[in-house]
Tab-separated table of C-alpha atoms and ligand atoms in Angstrom:
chain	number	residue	atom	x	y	z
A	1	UNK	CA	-1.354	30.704	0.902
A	2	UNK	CA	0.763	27.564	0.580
A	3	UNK	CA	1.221	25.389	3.907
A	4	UNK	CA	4.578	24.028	4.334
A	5	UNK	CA	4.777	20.108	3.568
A	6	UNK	CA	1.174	19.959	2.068
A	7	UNK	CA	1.066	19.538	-1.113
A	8	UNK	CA	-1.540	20.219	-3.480
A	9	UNK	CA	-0.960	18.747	-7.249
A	10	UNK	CA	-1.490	21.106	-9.518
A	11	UNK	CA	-1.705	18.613	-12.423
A	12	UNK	CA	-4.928	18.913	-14.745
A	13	UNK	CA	-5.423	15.642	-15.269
A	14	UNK	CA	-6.187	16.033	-11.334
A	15	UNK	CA	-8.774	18.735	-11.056
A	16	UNK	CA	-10.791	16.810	-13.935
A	17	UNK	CA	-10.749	13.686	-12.228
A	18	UNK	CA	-11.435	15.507	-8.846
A	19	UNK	CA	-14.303	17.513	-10.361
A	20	UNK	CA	-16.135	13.986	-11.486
A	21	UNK	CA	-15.266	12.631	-7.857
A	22	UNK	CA	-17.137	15.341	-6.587
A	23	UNK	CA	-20.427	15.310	-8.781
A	24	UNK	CA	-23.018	13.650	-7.343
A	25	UNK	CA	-24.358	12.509	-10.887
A	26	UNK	CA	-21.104	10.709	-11.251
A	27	UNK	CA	-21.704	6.538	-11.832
A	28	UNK	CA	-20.005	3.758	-10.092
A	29	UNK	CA	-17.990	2.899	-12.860
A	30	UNK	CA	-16.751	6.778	-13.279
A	31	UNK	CA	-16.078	7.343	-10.249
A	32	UNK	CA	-13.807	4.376	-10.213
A	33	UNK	CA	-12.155	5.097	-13.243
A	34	UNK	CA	-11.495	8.640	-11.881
A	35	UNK	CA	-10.176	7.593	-8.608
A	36	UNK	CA	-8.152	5.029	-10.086
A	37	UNK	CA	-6.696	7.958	-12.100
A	38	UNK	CA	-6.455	10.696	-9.450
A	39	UNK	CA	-4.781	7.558	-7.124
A	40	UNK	CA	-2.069	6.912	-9.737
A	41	UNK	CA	-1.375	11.013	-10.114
A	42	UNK	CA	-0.918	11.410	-6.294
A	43	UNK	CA	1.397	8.944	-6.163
A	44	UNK	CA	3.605	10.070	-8.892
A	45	UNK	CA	3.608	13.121	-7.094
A	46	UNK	CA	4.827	11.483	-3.619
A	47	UNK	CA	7.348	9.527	-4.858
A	48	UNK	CA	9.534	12.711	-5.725
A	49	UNK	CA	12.143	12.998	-3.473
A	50	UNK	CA	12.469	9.066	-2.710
A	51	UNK	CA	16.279	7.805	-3.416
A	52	UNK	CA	17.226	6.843	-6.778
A	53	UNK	CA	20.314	4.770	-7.824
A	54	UNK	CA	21.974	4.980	-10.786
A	55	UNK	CA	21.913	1.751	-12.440
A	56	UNK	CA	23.740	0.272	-15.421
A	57	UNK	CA	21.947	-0.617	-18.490
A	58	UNK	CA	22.056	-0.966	-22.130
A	59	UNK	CA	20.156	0.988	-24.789
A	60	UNK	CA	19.868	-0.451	-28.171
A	61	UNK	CA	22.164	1.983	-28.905
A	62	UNK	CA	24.774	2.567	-25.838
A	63	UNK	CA	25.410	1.540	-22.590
A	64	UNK	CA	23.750	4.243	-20.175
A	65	UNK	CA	23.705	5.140	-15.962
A	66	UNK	CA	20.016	5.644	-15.663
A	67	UNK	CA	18.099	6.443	-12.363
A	68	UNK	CA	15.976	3.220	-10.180
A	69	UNK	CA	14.071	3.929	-7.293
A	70	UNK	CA	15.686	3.148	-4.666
A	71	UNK	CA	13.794	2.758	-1.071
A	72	UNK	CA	11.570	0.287	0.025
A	73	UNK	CA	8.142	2.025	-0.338
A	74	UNK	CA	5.083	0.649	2.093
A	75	UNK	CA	1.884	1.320	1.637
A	76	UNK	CA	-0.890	1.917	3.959
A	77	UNK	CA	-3.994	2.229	3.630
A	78	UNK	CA	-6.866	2.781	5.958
A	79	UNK	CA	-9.601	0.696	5.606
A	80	UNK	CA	-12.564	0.862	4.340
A	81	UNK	CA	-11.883	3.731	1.801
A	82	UNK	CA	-8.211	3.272	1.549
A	83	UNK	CA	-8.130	0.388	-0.525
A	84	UNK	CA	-9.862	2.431	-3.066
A	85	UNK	CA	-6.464	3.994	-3.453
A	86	UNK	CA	-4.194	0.756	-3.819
A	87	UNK	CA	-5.386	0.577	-7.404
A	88	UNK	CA	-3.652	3.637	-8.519
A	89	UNK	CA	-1.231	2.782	-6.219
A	90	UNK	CA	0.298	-0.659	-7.382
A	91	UNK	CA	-0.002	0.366	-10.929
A	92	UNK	CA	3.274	2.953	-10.015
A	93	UNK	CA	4.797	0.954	-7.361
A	94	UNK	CA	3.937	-3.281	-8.257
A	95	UNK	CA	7.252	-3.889	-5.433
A	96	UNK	CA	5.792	-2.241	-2.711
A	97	UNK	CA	4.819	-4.231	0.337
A	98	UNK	CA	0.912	-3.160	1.863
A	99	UNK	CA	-0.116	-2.921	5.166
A	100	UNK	CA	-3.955	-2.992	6.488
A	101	UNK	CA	-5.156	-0.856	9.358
A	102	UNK	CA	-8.827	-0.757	10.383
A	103	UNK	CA	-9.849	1.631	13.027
A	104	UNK	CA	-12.928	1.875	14.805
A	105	UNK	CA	-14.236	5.098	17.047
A	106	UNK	CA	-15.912	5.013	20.284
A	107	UNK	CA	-18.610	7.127	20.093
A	108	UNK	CA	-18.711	7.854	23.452
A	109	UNK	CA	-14.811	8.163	24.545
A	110	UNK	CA	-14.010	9.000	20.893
A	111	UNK	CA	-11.001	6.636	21.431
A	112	UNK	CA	-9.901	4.815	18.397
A	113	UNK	CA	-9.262	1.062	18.459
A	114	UNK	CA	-7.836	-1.239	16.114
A	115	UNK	CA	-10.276	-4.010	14.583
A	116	UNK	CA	-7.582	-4.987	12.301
A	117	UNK	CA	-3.802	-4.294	11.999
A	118	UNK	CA	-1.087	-6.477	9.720
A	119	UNK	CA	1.732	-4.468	8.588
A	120	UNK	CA	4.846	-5.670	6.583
A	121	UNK	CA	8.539	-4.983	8.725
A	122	UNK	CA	9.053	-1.432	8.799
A	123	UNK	CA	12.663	-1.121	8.546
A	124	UNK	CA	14.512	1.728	8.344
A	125	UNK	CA	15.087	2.295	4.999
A	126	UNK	CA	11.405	2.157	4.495
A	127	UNK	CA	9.326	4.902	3.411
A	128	UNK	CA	5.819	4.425	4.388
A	129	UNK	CA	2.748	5.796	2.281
A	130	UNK	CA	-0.306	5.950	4.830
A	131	UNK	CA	-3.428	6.644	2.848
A	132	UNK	CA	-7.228	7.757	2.892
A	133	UNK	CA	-8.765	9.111	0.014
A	134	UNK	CA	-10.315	11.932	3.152
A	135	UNK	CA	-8.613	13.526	5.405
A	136	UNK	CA	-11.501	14.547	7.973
A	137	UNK	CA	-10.574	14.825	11.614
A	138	UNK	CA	-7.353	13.614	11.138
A	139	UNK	CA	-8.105	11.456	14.083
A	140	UNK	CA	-8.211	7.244	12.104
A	141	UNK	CA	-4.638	9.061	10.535
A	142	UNK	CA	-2.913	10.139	13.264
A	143	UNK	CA	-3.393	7.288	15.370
A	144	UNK	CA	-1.579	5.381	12.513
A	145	UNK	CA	1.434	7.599	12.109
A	146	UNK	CA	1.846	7.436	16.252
A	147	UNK	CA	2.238	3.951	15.745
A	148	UNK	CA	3.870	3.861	12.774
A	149	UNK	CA	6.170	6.670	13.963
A	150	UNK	CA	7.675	3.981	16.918
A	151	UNK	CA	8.923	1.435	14.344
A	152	UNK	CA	11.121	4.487	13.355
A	153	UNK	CA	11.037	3.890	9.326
A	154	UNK	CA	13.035	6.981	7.158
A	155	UNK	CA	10.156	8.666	6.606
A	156	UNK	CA	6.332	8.360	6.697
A	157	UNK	CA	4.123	10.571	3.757
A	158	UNK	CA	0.545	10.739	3.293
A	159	UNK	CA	-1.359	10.675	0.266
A	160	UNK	CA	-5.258	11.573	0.695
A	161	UNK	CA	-7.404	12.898	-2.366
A	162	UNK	CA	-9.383	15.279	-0.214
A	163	UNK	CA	-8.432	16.987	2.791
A	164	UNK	CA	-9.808	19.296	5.535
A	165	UNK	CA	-7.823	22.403	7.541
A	166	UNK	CA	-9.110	20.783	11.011
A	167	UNK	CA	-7.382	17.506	9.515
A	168	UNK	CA	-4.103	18.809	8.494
A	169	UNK	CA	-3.787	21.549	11.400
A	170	UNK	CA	-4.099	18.404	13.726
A	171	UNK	CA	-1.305	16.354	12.219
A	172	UNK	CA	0.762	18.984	11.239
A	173	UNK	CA	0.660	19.856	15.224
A	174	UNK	CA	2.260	15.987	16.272
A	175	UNK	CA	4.268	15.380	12.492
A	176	UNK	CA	5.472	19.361	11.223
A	177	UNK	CA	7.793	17.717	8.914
A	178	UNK	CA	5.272	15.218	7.231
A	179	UNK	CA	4.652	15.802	3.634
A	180	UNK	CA	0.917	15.334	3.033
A	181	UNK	CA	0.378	14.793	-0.833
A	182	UNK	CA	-3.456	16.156	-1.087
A	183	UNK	CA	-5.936	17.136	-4.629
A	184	UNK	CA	-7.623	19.684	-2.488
A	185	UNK	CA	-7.669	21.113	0.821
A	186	UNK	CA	-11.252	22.067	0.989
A	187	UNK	CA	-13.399	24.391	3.130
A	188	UNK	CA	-14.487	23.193	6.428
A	189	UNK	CA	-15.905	20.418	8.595
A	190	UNK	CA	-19.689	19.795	8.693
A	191	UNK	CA	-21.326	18.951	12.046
A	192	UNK	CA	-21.516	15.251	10.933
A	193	UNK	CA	-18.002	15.709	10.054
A	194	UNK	CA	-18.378	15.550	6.289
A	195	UNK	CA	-15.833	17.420	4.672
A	196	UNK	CA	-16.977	20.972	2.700
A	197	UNK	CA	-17.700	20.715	-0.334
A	198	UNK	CA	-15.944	17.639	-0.382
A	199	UNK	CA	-17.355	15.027	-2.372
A	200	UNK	CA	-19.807	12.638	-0.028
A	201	UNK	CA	-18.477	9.189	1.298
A	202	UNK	CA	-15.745	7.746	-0.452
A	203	UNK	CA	-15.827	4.347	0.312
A	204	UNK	CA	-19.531	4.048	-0.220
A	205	UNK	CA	-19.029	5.773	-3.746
A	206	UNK	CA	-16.238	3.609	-4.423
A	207	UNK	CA	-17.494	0.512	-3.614
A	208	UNK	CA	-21.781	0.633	-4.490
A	209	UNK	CA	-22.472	0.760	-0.809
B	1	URA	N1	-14.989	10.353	4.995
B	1	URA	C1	-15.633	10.439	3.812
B	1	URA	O1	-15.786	9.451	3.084
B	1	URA	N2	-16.112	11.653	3.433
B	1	URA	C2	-15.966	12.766	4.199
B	1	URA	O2	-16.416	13.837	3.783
B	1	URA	C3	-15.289	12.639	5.432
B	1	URA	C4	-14.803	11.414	5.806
């Protein structure tokens, strides 16, 4: 059953890119090229609905009103694995300014705190794209939008290639209204709190670790 403001793409290009993200035979260099791909597709997909202007141009043939986008997009993502996603990302938006948050979880007080934080102004006219190729917990996420969330921008998204229930039930409890722009929304948890049947670490996929 659909959940309201999560958003699955539905594109095929998608599931085949998702389906060599998830193979454990998969190289270095594939899964790059895949995420790269899937990266770019998500954010075509969360872009719809952002303001567009009409703007004048000329065609070789006539002059024409022709849509721009319009709002100040900022992206986010978290580290480590979200920079895997700025790839994809700044080939679709090259204007957008980026913002770096690295969390870091207790593991006794499982209280997150911030190793590294430099954001761009957050206006508000700014839509803000916070991003993590997996949407676990929820928990590295949703300390982001709380903070994000004060600096009041015009609206906040996510965009995550893989994402659990526990991870959206937990957001969609503090953000209802949030879109969440997702390839999958997968099974379950593990105990090590792996996502099911998810695809393994991203960042250490992505980046040969
Ligand atoms: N982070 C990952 O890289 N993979 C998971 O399954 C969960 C969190």
């Amino acid at each position: 059953m659909p959940i309201k403001n999560v958003i699955i793409s539905n594109h095929p290009f998608v599931a085949d890119s998702l389906t060599h993200l998830r193979d454990k035979d998969t190289s270095l260099t594939a899964f790059r090229r895949h995420s790269d791909k899937i990266c770019y597709l998500l954010f075509a997909e969360a872009i719809r609905g952002l303001k567009f202007n009409q703007v004048k141009i000329e065609t070789p043939l006539v002059p024409l009103l022709s849509p721009k986008l319009a709002d100040e997009v900022v992206v986010i993502p978290v580290l480590r694995s979200g920079i895997a996603m700025l790839f994809g990302a700044m080939q679709l938006l090259p204007k957008s300014k980026i913002g770096f948050v690295g969390l870091q979880r207790d593991e006794k007080t499982a209280v997150a705190s911030e190793y590294y934080w430099k954001l761009p102004k957050i206006e508000k006219n700014s839509v803000v794209i916070v991003t993590d190729p997996m949407l676990a917990t929820g928990g590295s996420i949703l300390h982001v939008l709380k903070a994000i969330a004060k600096k009041k921008p015009k609206e906040i998204r996510i965009v995550c290639v893989v994402s659990a229930p526990e991870g959206i039930k937990r957001i969609r409890k503090e953000f209802p209204k949030l879109k969440i722009f997702t390839a999958s929304l997968d099974s379950h948890l593990n105990d090590q709190k792996y996502i099911v049947p998810g695809l393994g670490d991203y960042g250490d996929r992505y980046f040969g670790t």
